[in-house]
Amino acid sequence: MKKIILNSQDWLDEVSTLALDDCDKRCLEKMVECFLNRCHPPNFNYATMTRLEKILPQIYIDGEFMRFSVSTKDVRHCSMTFEQAKEWKDGFPVSMVWDGEYVYYLLKGSDGGVFMGFFCADSPGVFHWYSKDTKKQIPSDKIVGWKEIKEQ
Amino acid sequence: MKKILRFTDENYKDLIFDESIGINTEDRETLKHLILCYKGKRKHKIFSFKFLSWIEKNFPRIFFNGRELILRHKTRPAYIEIFYVESKQLNLSSHSYSEELDLTINNFELNRLLKKIISAYLNRNEMPSYKLDTLRKISKIIPIIILDDSEMIFSFKKGAGGAKMIFEQKKMWKDGFPVHPQEPNKKHVFEVRVSSGTIKKCYFLPGLPGVLMWYQEENNKQLDPKRIIGWREIKSN
């Protein structure tokens, strides 16, 4: 399968050179933009999502393989996932708070330890991770990655 | 910096007389009286100007049920009345604004609206969309918000596509990053002030999800986040 290798700094220029039709290019642009800006993935209709699932080649952003998948309950209720394929993800997830409460994630520290934490914004677009136990800020260089806590 | 005392309906009677709060014994009675006046349970007492300046100098900042109380006085011919009123400012922290709003804003609609606006601001999302009439109503009821010690301004402007809500820091050089629509092949450039005092033309990009950085327009070099004082929009002439 063909690979698309994108760089977060100039991905827009790179996407414009791809051999995709204009509609699919716009869809890909939206997906990458939402991913980098921590927005919820775009809400395309069922037909568009399933078409993209078939035609999109393997995508790498900054050297990381991205997983694109469509989950469908039925034609009306479908959603897409566009995320790093690796277990411990970089950056920050979309959800910070849910119903007024911080959302907790599993964090892997650079010492190999795994602990629970949450993140919040100190100023617009400037996020930091905090330990759930101590409520203390964790320096970004001490975090290897985050993953969601799976419900049992 | 003045000490802050936070009282609630439940704890104020006990807390005022707690020795650890750092008010001397005589002043505790005054503070209790002033709080009871604020709650409408006592009539204002007669004080002197000298006593007002003593209170202003020596009393801590008081928060009651999350709202800051500020001293006001009425001048009479031979004396003054001193009393606490609720500050019209709402002091919030970006880390706990949701809990703080639950403690301070009892009006359900206003509480939900403020949470939406602050969440959108901190996440750099577009502000919630309302009709012009609704925005006019909001502008009349919204308190002055101080978020992380920085005063915020709420405004709205009419445009071709309807009304647009604006919620931003009042100061000239703003913290964090602006919201801007990512348009293909177009870099949005802002003025960024660095700690040396110079102003550079910069754009910003996310390197990883949610990790934004400023870059200089002239050489595409990343700016050290520690050196950045703030950003502002470039006004078109």
Coordinates of C-alpha atoms in Angstrom, one line a residue, chain B residues 89-176:
Chain B
Q89 CA -15.3 41.0 39.5
L90 CA -15.2 37.3 39.4
N91 CA -11.7 36.0 40.1
L92 CA -11.2 32.6 38.5
S93 CA -8.4 30.2 38.0
S94 CA -7.9 28.3 34.7
H95 CA -7.3 25.1 36.7
S96 CA -10.5 25.2 38.8
Y97 CA -12.8 27.6 37.0
S98 CA -15.6 25.0 36.8
E99 CA -15.7 24.4 40.6
E100 CA -15.3 28.1 41.3
L101 CA -18.3 28.9 39.0
D102 CA -20.4 26.3 40.7
L103 CA -19.6 28.0 44.1
T104 CA -20.2 31.5 42.9
I105 CA -22.8 31.6 40.1
N106 CA -26.1 30.2 41.2
N107 CA -28.0 31.2 38.0
F108 CA -27.9 27.9 36.0
E109 CA -28.0 29.6 32.6
L110 CA -25.2 32.1 33.4
N111 CA -23.1 29.3 35.0
R112 CA -23.4 27.1 31.9
L113 CA -22.6 30.0 29.6
L114 CA -19.5 31.1 31.5
K115 CA -18.2 27.5 31.5
K116 CA -18.7 27.3 27.8
I117 CA -17.0 30.6 27.1
I118 CA -14.0 29.9 29.3
S119 CA -13.6 26.4 28.0
A120 CA -13.7 27.7 24.4
Y121 CA -11.2 30.4 25.3
L122 CA -8.7 28.0 27.0
N123 CA -9.0 25.4 24.2
R124 CA -8.7 28.0 21.5
N125 CA -12.1 27.0 20.0
E126 CA -14.4 29.4 18.3
M127 CA -16.7 31.1 20.8
P128 CA -20.3 29.7 21.1
S129 CA -22.6 31.2 18.5
Y130 CA -25.7 33.2 19.7
K131 CA -28.2 35.6 18.2
L132 CA -27.4 39.3 18.4
D133 CA -30.3 39.9 20.9
T134 CA -28.9 37.1 23.2
L135 CA -25.4 38.6 23.0
R136 CA -26.8 42.0 24.0
K137 CA -28.5 40.4 27.0
I138 CA -25.3 38.5 27.9
S139 CA -23.2 41.7 27.8
K140 CA -25.5 43.2 30.4
I141 CA -25.3 40.4 32.9
I142 CA -21.8 39.1 32.5
P143 CA -19.5 40.0 35.4
I144 CA -16.0 41.4 35.0
I145 CA -13.9 38.2 34.9
I146 CA -10.4 38.0 36.1
L147 CA -8.9 34.8 34.8
D148 CA -5.4 33.9 36.3
D149 CA -5.0 37.5 37.4
S150 CA -5.6 38.8 33.9
E151 CA -8.7 40.9 33.2
M152 CA -10.9 39.6 30.4
I153 CA -13.2 41.6 28.1
F154 CA -16.5 40.3 26.7
S155 CA -17.7 42.0 23.6
F156 CA -19.4 41.2 20.3
K157 CA -19.4 42.5 16.8
K158 CA -21.9 42.5 14.0
G159 CA -20.7 41.0 10.8
A160 CA -22.1 39.8 7.5
G161 CA -22.7 36.3 8.7
G162 CA -24.3 37.3 12.0
A163 CA -22.9 38.4 15.4
K164 CA -19.6 37.2 16.7
M165 CA -18.8 36.9 20.4
I166 CA -15.3 38.0 21.6
F167 CA -13.8 36.9 24.9
E168 CA -10.2 38.0 25.2
Q169 CA -7.6 39.3 27.6
K170 CA -7.7 43.0 28.1
K171 CA -3.9 43.5 28.0
M172 CA -2.1 44.4 24.9
W173 CA 0.3 41.5 24.8
K174 CA -1.8 38.4 25.2
D175 CA -0.8 35.0 26.7
G176 CA -1.0 31.7 24.9

